[in-house]
């Protein structure tokens, strides 16, 4: 479908929020690459502050990590009420009211697939030329929330003009194996600003000095403190490593609902002084430089951008075998089972401690993980509706 280029194309990204998450960070990486005179991003997020119909601007919603940058880049942030299942009718009404009022979007790209079966058909009904369901994860949370997500995703591949997924696993999980097998789903790997993560010995020395780290063996993790990231097991691994390496230190970047529980677990295991909770950081690439090993024992992932970032920084990475092999662009990734004792992970990490960091930028770029290359394909898609640039 050819889209009229006589005016700026506005692309609406639908998300849970615009905090410092994986999907949000990848969209912002792409946003910075766009010629915003031609293509402008807007964001439709969800908040408990929005009780009725969707509004424009942040309103009573608490500001999130990327709010300021989005506004500086010229984007608008709109708000829907958070979906709670029991408010299905209210949510559907808010979605319809929003797209009835806002007819300016040429593309609606839904990264929040749990309710994409509600908002994408509504967008189409009110004249959006191209709708996209974008699978970003290969699993759901435990309990009723996960069950509800599965229910509302049913038939999603038939409810969008285009289906994107960050990996085959994510595509199969969200859209089904048949949709992936028949080519209904386009696999588009998460891409980053790879050059900004490239290993820099001078920057590493400076960051470690600032953090008071000299000869310590630094383990790192970047991720939200929630069920998916499996922090309790991560702490067990680190505690076991501390028995092997007395100089081990753990850097944890991120925030989330389980943070205080994890902090308490560290204290209970007597390793609290060795674990640094660094919160959200605007320049995480600096902290990757300071690390020696990257650790990601997640229960599930789509294609984790943090693993791409860690490889771009030349780090050896130890990740759960539930993570797709598509994420391993280098020989730096070791896959282990989270069903094994934590001691096995610790021993493997200790054995891998001595290695020479390398600049992996060229490898990451050639593997398709550099956002500058991917931005050209997205530009073509947003302006013409043609997906062939992603091949």
PDB file of C-alpha atoms in Angstrom, residues 62-217:
ATOM      1  CA  UNK A  62       3.165   9.693  36.349  1.00  0.00           C
ATOM      2  CA  UNK A  63       5.983  10.724  33.938  1.00  0.00           C
ATOM      3  CA  UNK A  64       8.118   7.854  32.675  1.00  0.00           C
ATOM      4  CA  UNK A  65      11.719   7.479  31.562  1.00  0.00           C
ATOM      5  CA  UNK A  66      11.318   8.430  27.896  1.00  0.00           C
ATOM      6  CA  UNK A  67       8.579  11.083  28.228  1.00  0.00           C
ATOM      7  CA  UNK A  68      10.904  14.057  27.996  1.00  0.00           C
ATOM      8  CA  UNK A  69      12.900  12.756  25.042  1.00  0.00           C
ATOM      9  CA  UNK A  70       9.749  11.841  23.104  1.00  0.00           C
ATOM     10  CA  UNK A  71       8.413  15.346  23.555  1.00  0.00           C
ATOM     11  CA  UNK A  72      11.766  16.871  22.562  1.00  0.00           C
ATOM     12  CA  UNK A  73      11.728  14.796  19.372  1.00  0.00           C
ATOM     13  CA  UNK A  74       8.260  16.068  18.528  1.00  0.00           C
ATOM     14  CA  UNK A  75       6.198  13.048  19.534  1.00  0.00           C
ATOM     15  CA  UNK A  76       2.862  13.014  21.317  1.00  0.00           C
ATOM     16  CA  UNK A  77       1.974  10.681  24.189  1.00  0.00           C
ATOM     17  CA  UNK A  78      -1.638   9.562  24.504  1.00  0.00           C
ATOM     18  CA  UNK A  79      -3.127   7.521  27.337  1.00  0.00           C
ATOM     19  CA  UNK A  80      -5.569   4.618  27.538  1.00  0.00           C
ATOM     20  CA  UNK A  81      -6.912   3.069  30.749  1.00  0.00           C
ATOM     21  CA  UNK A  82      -4.892   0.044  31.812  1.00  0.00           C
ATOM     22  CA  UNK A  83      -6.612  -3.155  30.744  1.00  0.00           C
ATOM     23  CA  UNK A  84      -7.772  -5.275  33.701  1.00  0.00           C
ATOM     24  CA  UNK A  85     -10.066  -7.792  31.911  1.00  0.00           C
ATOM     25  CA  UNK A  86     -13.031  -6.802  34.099  1.00  0.00           C
ATOM     26  CA  UNK A  87     -12.982  -3.371  32.406  1.00  0.00           C
ATOM     27  CA  UNK A  88     -13.152  -4.885  28.915  1.00  0.00           C
ATOM     28  CA  UNK A  89     -16.137  -2.771  27.809  1.00  0.00           C
ATOM     29  CA  UNK A  90     -14.631   0.429  29.203  1.00  0.00           C
ATOM     30  CA  UNK A  91     -11.312  -0.323  27.528  1.00  0.00           C
ATOM     31  CA  UNK A  92     -12.889  -1.129  24.162  1.00  0.00           C
ATOM     32  CA  UNK A  93     -14.951   2.069  24.325  1.00  0.00           C
ATOM     33  CA  UNK A  94     -11.824   4.123  25.110  1.00  0.00           C
ATOM     34  CA  UNK A  95      -9.991   2.544  22.169  1.00  0.00           C
ATOM     35  CA  UNK A  96     -12.836   3.298  19.777  1.00  0.00           C
ATOM     36  CA  UNK A  97     -13.193   6.848  21.060  1.00  0.00           C
ATOM     37  CA  UNK A  98      -9.484   7.403  20.552  1.00  0.00           C
ATOM     38  CA  UNK A  99      -9.314   6.216  16.944  1.00  0.00           C
ATOM     39  CA  UNK A 100     -12.604   7.924  16.087  1.00  0.00           C
ATOM     40  CA  UNK A 101     -11.038  11.203  17.210  1.00  0.00           C
ATOM     41  CA  UNK A 102      -7.487  10.649  15.889  1.00  0.00           C
ATOM     42  CA  UNK A 103      -7.491  10.041  12.143  1.00  0.00           C
ATOM     43  CA  UNK A 104      -3.943  11.301  11.538  1.00  0.00           C
ATOM     44  CA  UNK A 105      -2.042   8.031  11.860  1.00  0.00           C
ATOM     45  CA  UNK A 106      -0.863   6.230   8.720  1.00  0.00           C
ATOM     46  CA  UNK A 107       0.577   3.271  10.624  1.00  0.00           C
ATOM     47  CA  UNK A 108      -0.358   1.821  14.020  1.00  0.00           C
ATOM     48  CA  UNK A 109       2.294  -0.553  15.383  1.00  0.00           C
ATOM     49  CA  UNK A 110       1.131  -2.521  18.407  1.00  0.00           C
ATOM     50  CA  UNK A 111       3.912  -3.817  20.641  1.00  0.00           C
ATOM     51  CA  UNK A 112       1.453  -4.589  23.439  1.00  0.00           C
ATOM     52  CA  UNK A 113       0.069  -7.788  21.917  1.00  0.00           C
ATOM     53  CA  UNK A 114      -2.084  -8.758  24.900  1.00  0.00           C
ATOM     54  CA  UNK A 115      -4.806  -6.330  23.742  1.00  0.00           C
ATOM     55  CA  UNK A 116      -3.757  -5.807  20.114  1.00  0.00           C
ATOM     56  CA  UNK A 117      -6.769  -7.895  19.094  1.00  0.00           C
ATOM     57  CA  UNK A 118      -8.914  -5.057  20.467  1.00  0.00           C
ATOM     58  CA  UNK A 119      -7.122  -1.891  19.412  1.00  0.00           C
ATOM     59  CA  UNK A 120      -5.794  -2.868  15.955  1.00  0.00           C
ATOM     60  CA  UNK A 121      -9.220  -3.751  14.497  1.00  0.00           C
ATOM     61  CA  UNK A 122     -10.541  -0.470  15.940  1.00  0.00           C
ATOM     62  CA  UNK A 123      -7.706   1.451  14.279  1.00  0.00           C
ATOM     63  CA  UNK A 124      -8.522  -0.237  10.964  1.00  0.00           C
ATOM     64  CA  UNK A 125     -12.215   0.475  11.361  1.00  0.00           C
ATOM     65  CA  UNK A 126     -11.501   4.192  11.664  1.00  0.00           C
ATOM     66  CA  UNK A 127      -9.279   4.425   8.610  1.00  0.00           C
ATOM     67  CA  UNK A 128      -5.679   3.610   9.582  1.00  0.00           C
ATOM     68  CA  UNK A 129      -4.072   2.337   6.331  1.00  0.00           C
ATOM     69  CA  UNK A 130      -1.569  -0.089   7.911  1.00  0.00           C
ATOM     70  CA  UNK A 131      -1.828  -1.954  11.224  1.00  0.00           C
ATOM     71  CA  UNK A 132       1.041  -3.989  12.691  1.00  0.00           C
ATOM     72  CA  UNK A 133       1.108  -6.500  15.549  1.00  0.00           C
ATOM     73  CA  UNK A 134       4.699  -6.735  16.803  1.00  0.00           C
ATOM     74  CA  UNK A 135       5.623  -9.700  19.023  1.00  0.00           C
ATOM     75  CA  UNK A 136       8.360  -8.736  21.462  1.00  0.00           C
ATOM     76  CA  UNK A 137       8.345 -11.681  23.876  1.00  0.00           C
ATOM     77  CA  UNK A 138       8.229 -15.477  23.832  1.00  0.00           C
ATOM     78  CA  UNK A 139       6.305 -16.139  27.014  1.00  0.00           C
ATOM     79  CA  UNK A 140       3.750 -14.805  29.466  1.00  0.00           C
ATOM     80  CA  UNK A 141       3.607 -14.307  33.202  1.00  0.00           C
ATOM     81  CA  UNK A 142       2.309 -16.986  35.528  1.00  0.00           C
ATOM     82  CA  UNK A 143      -1.266 -17.147  36.759  1.00  0.00           C
ATOM     83  CA  UNK A 144      -4.436 -15.424  35.602  1.00  0.00           C
ATOM     84  CA  UNK A 145      -2.604 -12.609  33.852  1.00  0.00           C
ATOM     85  CA  UNK A 146      -0.836 -15.073  31.563  1.00  0.00           C
ATOM     86  CA  UNK A 147      -4.068 -16.972  30.900  1.00  0.00           C
ATOM     87  CA  UNK A 148      -5.829 -13.718  29.971  1.00  0.00           C
ATOM     88  CA  UNK A 149      -2.994 -12.714  27.674  1.00  0.00           C
ATOM     89  CA  UNK A 150      -3.226 -16.023  25.800  1.00  0.00           C
ATOM     90  CA  UNK A 151      -7.005 -15.655  25.494  1.00  0.00           C
ATOM     91  CA  UNK A 152      -6.979 -12.139  24.053  1.00  0.00           C
ATOM     92  CA  UNK A 153      -4.150 -12.972  21.617  1.00  0.00           C
ATOM     93  CA  UNK A 154      -6.197 -15.677  19.886  1.00  0.00           C
ATOM     94  CA  UNK A 155      -6.331 -15.156  16.137  1.00  0.00           C
ATOM     95  CA  UNK A 156      -4.134 -12.074  16.296  1.00  0.00           C
ATOM     96  CA  UNK A 157      -2.377 -12.969  13.027  1.00  0.00           C
ATOM     97  CA  UNK A 158      -5.705 -12.425  11.224  1.00  0.00           C
ATOM     98  CA  UNK A 159      -6.433  -9.108  12.918  1.00  0.00           C
ATOM     99  CA  UNK A 160      -3.429  -7.096  11.653  1.00  0.00           C
ATOM    100  CA  UNK A 161      -2.246  -6.149   8.182  1.00  0.00           C
ATOM    101  CA  UNK A 162       1.326  -7.107   9.121  1.00  0.00           C
ATOM    102  CA  UNK A 163       2.787  -9.367  11.789  1.00  0.00           C
ATOM    103  CA  UNK A 164       6.303  -8.670  13.040  1.00  0.00           C
ATOM    104  CA  UNK A 165       8.305 -10.641  15.610  1.00  0.00           C
ATOM    105  CA  UNK A 166      11.747 -10.098  17.111  1.00  0.00           C
ATOM    106  CA  UNK A 167      12.526 -13.834  16.836  1.00  0.00           C
ATOM    107  CA  UNK A 168      11.031 -17.075  15.581  1.00  0.00           C
ATOM    108  CA  UNK A 169      10.249 -18.073  19.182  1.00  0.00           C
ATOM    109  CA  UNK A 170       8.375 -14.819  19.801  1.00  0.00           C
ATOM    110  CA  UNK A 171       6.497 -15.188  16.522  1.00  0.00           C
ATOM    111  CA  UNK A 172       5.426 -18.736  17.306  1.00  0.00           C
ATOM    112  CA  UNK A 173       4.412 -17.850  20.840  1.00  0.00           C
ATOM    113  CA  UNK A 174       2.235 -14.883  19.856  1.00  0.00           C
ATOM    114  CA  UNK A 175       0.982 -15.772  16.365  1.00  0.00           C
ATOM    115  CA  UNK A 176       1.334 -19.562  16.233  1.00  0.00           C
ATOM    116  CA  UNK A 177       3.686 -21.923  14.471  1.00  0.00           C
ATOM    117  CA  UNK A 178       1.627 -22.058  11.288  1.00  0.00           C
ATOM    118  CA  UNK A 179       1.691 -18.279  10.860  1.00  0.00           C
ATOM    119  CA  UNK A 180       5.491 -18.326  11.111  1.00  0.00           C
ATOM    120  CA  UNK A 181       5.907 -21.375   8.884  1.00  0.00           C
ATOM    121  CA  UNK A 182       3.746 -19.922   6.111  1.00  0.00           C
ATOM    122  CA  UNK A 183       5.543 -16.565   6.106  1.00  0.00           C
ATOM    123  CA  UNK A 184       2.668 -14.595   7.619  1.00  0.00           C
ATOM    124  CA  UNK A 185       5.119 -13.333  10.262  1.00  0.00           C
ATOM    125  CA  UNK A 186       8.109 -11.154   9.386  1.00  0.00           C
ATOM    126  CA  UNK A 187      11.117 -11.752  11.682  1.00  0.00           C
ATOM    127  CA  UNK A 188      12.843  -8.444  12.498  1.00  0.00           C
ATOM    128  CA  UNK A 189      15.609  -8.774  15.064  1.00  0.00           C
ATOM    129  CA  UNK A 190      15.944  -6.126  17.750  1.00  0.00           C
ATOM    130  CA  UNK A 191      18.615  -3.652  16.675  1.00  0.00           C
ATOM    131  CA  UNK A 192      20.663  -1.215  18.755  1.00  0.00           C
ATOM    132  CA  UNK A 193      23.001   1.733  18.259  1.00  0.00           C
ATOM    133  CA  UNK A 194      25.832  -0.787  18.095  1.00  0.00           C
ATOM    134  CA  UNK A 195      28.691   1.684  17.677  1.00  0.00           C
ATOM    135  CA  UNK A 196      27.893   3.329  21.019  1.00  0.00           C
ATOM    136  CA  UNK A 197      28.394  -0.009  22.829  1.00  0.00           C
ATOM    137  CA  UNK A 198      31.702  -0.969  21.167  1.00  0.00           C
ATOM    138  CA  UNK A 199      34.443  -1.947  23.614  1.00  0.00           C
ATOM    139  CA  UNK A 200      36.601   0.989  24.698  1.00  0.00           C
ATOM    140  CA  UNK A 201      39.463   0.203  27.103  1.00  0.00           C
ATOM    141  CA  UNK A 202      39.824   3.841  28.125  1.00  0.00           C
ATOM    142  CA  UNK A 203      36.124   4.248  28.898  1.00  0.00           C
ATOM    143  CA  UNK A 204      36.179   0.960  30.822  1.00  0.00           C
ATOM    144  CA  UNK A 205      39.033   2.174  33.022  1.00  0.00           C
ATOM    145  CA  UNK A 206      37.281   5.475  33.680  1.00  0.00           C
ATOM    146  CA  UNK A 207      33.934   3.926  34.604  1.00  0.00           C
ATOM    147  CA  UNK A 208      35.515   1.326  36.873  1.00  0.00           C
ATOM    148  CA  UNK A 209      37.505   4.039  38.640  1.00  0.00           C
ATOM    149  CA  UNK A 210      34.334   6.082  39.136  1.00  0.00           C
ATOM    150  CA  UNK A 211      32.602   3.027  40.598  1.00  0.00           C
ATOM    151  CA  UNK A 212      35.540   2.255  42.857  1.00  0.00           C
ATOM    152  CA  UNK A 213      36.289  -0.991  41.038  1.00  0.00           C
ATOM    153  CA  UNK A 214      39.947  -1.796  40.478  1.00  0.00           C
ATOM    154  CA  UNK A 215      40.738  -5.500  40.200  1.00  0.00           C
ATOM    155  CA  UNK A 216      37.265  -6.814  41.046  1.00  0.00           C
ATOM    156  CA  UNK A 217      35.599  -9.503  38.932  1.00  0.00           C
TER     157      UNK A 217
END
